[in-house]
Short mmCIF file of N, CA, C and O in Angstrom, two decimals:
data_model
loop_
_atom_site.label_atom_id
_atom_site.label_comp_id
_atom_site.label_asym_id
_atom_site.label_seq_id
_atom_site.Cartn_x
_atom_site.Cartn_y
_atom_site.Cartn_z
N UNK A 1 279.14 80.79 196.83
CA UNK A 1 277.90 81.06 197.55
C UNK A 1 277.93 80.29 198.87
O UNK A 1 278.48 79.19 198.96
N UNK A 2 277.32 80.91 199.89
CA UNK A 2 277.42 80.08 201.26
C UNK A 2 275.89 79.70 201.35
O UNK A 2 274.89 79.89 200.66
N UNK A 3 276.19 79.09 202.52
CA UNK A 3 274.78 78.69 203.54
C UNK A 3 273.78 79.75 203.42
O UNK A 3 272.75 79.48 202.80
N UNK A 4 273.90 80.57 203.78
CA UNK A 4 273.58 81.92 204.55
C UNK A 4 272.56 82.14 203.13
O UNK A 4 271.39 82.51 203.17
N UNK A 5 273.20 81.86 202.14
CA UNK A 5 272.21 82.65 200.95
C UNK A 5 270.82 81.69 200.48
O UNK A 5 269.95 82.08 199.70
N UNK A 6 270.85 80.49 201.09
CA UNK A 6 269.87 79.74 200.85
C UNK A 6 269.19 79.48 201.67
O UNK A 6 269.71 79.52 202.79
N UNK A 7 268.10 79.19 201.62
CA UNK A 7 266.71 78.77 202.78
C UNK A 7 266.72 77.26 202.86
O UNK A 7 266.70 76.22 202.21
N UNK A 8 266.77 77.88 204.26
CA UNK A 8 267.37 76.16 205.02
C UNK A 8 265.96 75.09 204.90
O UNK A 8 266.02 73.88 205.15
N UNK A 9 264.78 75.77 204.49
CA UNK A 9 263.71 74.93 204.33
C UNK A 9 263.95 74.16 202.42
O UNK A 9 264.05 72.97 202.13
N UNK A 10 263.95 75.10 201.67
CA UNK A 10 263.72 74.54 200.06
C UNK A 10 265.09 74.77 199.34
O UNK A 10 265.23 74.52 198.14
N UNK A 11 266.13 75.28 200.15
CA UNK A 11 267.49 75.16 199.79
C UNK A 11 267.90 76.14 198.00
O UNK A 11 268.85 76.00 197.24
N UNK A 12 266.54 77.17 197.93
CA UNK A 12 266.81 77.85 197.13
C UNK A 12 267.45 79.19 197.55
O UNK A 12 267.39 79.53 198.73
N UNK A 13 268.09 80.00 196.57
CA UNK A 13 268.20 81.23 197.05
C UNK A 13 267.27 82.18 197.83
O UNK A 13 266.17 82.50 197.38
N UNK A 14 267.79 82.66 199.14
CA UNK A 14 266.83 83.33 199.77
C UNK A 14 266.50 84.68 200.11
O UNK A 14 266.07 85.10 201.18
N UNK A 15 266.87 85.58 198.61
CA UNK A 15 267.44 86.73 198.73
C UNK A 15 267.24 87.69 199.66
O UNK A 15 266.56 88.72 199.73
N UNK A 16 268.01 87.10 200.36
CA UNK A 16 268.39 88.07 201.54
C UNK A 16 269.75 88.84 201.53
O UNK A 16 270.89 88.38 201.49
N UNK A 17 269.28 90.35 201.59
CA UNK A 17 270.10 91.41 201.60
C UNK A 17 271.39 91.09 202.42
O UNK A 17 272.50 90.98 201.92
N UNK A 18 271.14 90.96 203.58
CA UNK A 18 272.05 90.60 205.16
C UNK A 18 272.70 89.90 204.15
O UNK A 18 273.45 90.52 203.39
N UNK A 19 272.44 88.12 203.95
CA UNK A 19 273.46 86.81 203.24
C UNK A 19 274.05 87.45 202.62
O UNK A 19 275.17 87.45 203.13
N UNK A 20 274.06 88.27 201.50
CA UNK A 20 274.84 88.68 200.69
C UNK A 20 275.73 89.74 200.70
O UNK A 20 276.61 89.91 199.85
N UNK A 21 275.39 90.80 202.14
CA UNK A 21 276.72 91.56 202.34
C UNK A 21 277.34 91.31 203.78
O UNK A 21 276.93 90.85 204.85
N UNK A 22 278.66 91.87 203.27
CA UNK A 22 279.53 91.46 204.31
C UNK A 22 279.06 92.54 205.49
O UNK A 22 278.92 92.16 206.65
N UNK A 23 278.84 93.79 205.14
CA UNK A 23 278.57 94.90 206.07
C UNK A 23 276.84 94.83 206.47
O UNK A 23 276.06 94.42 205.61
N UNK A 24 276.30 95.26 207.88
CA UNK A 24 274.98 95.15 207.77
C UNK A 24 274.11 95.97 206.97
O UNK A 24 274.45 97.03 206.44
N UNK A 25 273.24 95.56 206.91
CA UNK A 25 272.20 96.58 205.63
C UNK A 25 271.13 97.24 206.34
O UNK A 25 271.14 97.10 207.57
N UNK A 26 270.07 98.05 205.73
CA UNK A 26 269.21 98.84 206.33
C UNK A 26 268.27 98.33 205.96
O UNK A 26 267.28 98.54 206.66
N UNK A 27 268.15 97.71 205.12
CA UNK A 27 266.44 97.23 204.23
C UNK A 27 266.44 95.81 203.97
O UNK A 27 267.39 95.65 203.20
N UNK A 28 266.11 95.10 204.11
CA UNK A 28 265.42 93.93 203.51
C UNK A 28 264.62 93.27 203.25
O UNK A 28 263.90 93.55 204.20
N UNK A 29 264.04 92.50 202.67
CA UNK A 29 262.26 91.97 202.62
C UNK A 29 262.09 91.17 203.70
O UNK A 29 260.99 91.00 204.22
N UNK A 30 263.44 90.49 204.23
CA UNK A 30 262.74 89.94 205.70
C UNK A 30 262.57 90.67 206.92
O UNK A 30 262.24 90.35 208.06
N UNK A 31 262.88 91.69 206.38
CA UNK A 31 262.39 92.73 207.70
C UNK A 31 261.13 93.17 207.57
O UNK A 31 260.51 94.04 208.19
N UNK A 32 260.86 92.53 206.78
CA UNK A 32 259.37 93.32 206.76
C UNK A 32 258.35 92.33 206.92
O UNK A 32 257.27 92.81 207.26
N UNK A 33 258.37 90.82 206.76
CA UNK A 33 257.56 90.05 206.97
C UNK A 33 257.48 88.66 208.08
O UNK A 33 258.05 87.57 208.15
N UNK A 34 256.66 89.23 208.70
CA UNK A 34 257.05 88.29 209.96
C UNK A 34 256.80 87.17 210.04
O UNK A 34 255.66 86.78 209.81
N UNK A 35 258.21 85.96 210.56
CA UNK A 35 257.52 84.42 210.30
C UNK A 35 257.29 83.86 211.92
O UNK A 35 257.93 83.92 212.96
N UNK A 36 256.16 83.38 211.55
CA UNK A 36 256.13 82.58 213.15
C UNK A 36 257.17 81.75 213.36
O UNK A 36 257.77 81.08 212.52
N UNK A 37 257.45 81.88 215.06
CA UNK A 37 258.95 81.27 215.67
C UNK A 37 258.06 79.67 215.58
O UNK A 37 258.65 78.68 216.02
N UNK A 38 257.28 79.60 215.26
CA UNK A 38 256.94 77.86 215.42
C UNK A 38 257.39 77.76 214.09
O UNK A 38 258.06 76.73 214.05
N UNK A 39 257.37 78.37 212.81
CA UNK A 39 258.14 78.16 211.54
C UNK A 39 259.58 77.49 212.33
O UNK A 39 259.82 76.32 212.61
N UNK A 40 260.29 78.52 212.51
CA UNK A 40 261.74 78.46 212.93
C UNK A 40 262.11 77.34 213.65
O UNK A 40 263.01 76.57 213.28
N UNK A 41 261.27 77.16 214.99
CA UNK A 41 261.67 75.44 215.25
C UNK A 41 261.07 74.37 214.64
O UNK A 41 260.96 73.32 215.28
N UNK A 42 260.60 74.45 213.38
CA UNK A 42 260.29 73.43 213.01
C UNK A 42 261.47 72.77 212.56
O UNK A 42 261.71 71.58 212.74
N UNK A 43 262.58 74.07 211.63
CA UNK A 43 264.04 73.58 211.27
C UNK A 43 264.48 72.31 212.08
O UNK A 43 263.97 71.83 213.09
N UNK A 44 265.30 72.00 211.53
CA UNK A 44 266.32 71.48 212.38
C UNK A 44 267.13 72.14 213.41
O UNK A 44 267.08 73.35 213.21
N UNK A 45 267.68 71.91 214.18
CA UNK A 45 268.65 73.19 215.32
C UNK A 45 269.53 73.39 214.26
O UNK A 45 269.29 74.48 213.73
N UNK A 46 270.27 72.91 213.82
CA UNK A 46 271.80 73.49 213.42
C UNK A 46 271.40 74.57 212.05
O UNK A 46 272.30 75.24 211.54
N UNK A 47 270.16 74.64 211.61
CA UNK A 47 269.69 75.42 210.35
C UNK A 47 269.32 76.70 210.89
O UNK A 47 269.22 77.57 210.02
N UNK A 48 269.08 77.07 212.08
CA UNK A 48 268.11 78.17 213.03
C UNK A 48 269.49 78.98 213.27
O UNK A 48 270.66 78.74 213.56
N UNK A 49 268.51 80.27 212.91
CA UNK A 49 269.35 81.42 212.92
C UNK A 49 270.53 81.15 212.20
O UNK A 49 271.44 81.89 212.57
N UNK A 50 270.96 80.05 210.94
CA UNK A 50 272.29 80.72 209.91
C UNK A 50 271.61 80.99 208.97
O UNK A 50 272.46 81.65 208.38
N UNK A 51 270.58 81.03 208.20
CA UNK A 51 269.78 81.66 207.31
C UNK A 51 268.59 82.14 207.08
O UNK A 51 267.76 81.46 207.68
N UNK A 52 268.00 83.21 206.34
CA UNK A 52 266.81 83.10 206.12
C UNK A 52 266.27 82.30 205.30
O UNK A 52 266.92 81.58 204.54
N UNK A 53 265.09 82.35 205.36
CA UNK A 53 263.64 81.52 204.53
C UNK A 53 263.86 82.30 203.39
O UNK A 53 264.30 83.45 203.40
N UNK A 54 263.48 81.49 202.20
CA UNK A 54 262.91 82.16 201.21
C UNK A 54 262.04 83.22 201.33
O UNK A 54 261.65 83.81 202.34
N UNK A 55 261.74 83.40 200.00
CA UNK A 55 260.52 84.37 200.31
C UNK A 55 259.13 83.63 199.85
O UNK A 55 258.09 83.76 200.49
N UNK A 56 259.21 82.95 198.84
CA UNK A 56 258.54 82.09 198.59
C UNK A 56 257.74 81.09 199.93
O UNK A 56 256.54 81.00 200.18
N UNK A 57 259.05 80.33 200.69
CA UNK A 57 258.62 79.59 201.74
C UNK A 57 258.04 80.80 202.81
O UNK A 57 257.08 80.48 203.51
N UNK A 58 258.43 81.79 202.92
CA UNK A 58 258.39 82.80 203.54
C UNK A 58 256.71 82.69 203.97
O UNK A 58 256.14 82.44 205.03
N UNK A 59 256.23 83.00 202.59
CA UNK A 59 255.10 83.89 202.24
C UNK A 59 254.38 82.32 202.69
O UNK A 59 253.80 82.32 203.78
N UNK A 60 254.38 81.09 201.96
CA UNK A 60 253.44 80.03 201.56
C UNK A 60 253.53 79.47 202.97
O UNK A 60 252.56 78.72 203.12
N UNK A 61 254.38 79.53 204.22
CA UNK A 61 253.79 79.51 205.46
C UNK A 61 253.33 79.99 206.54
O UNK A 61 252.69 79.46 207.45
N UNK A 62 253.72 81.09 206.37
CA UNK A 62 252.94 82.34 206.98
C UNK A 62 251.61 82.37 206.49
O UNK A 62 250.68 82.96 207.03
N UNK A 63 251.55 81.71 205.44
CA UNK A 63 249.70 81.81 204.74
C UNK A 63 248.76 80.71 205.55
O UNK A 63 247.59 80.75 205.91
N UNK A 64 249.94 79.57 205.69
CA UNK A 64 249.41 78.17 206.04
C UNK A 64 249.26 78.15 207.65
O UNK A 64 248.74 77.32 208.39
N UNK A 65 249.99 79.48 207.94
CA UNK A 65 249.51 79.14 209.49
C UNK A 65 248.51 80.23 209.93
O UNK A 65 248.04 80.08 211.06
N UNK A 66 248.05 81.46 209.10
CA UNK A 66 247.07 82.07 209.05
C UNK A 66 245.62 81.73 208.94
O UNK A 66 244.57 82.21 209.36
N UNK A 67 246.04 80.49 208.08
CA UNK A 67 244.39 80.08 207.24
C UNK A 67 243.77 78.66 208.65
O UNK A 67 242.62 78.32 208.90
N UNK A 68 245.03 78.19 209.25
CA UNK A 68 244.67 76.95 210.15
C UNK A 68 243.72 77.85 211.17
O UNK A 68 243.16 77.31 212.12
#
């Protein structure tokens, strides 16, 4: 398993379609839910853009920056 398949925030699997194939895909659940780019730099730099978020973290900060 690589990088790519875990969420660089909670370091669980981040099932993401893309991580797991070698060829690009047409569908995935992170295409469908949008995370704020203030999520994304919150990472660290070297974590930004090699993986996705969970879906879990996905969802539980996209909530947290809705409700602020």
């Amino acid at each position: 398993m690589n990088d790519a398949e875990r969420c660089p925030r909670c370091g669980q699997l981040n099932q993401c379609a893309q991580a797991s194939s070698p060829q690009p895909v047409q569908d995935c659940w992170c295409f469908h839910r949008p995370i704020p780019r203030q999520l994304i730099e919150e990472l660290p730099a070297e974590q930004r853009g090699k993986s996705c978020l969970c879906p879990h973290c996905a969802k539980a900060l996209g909530t947290a920056v809705k409700t602020d």
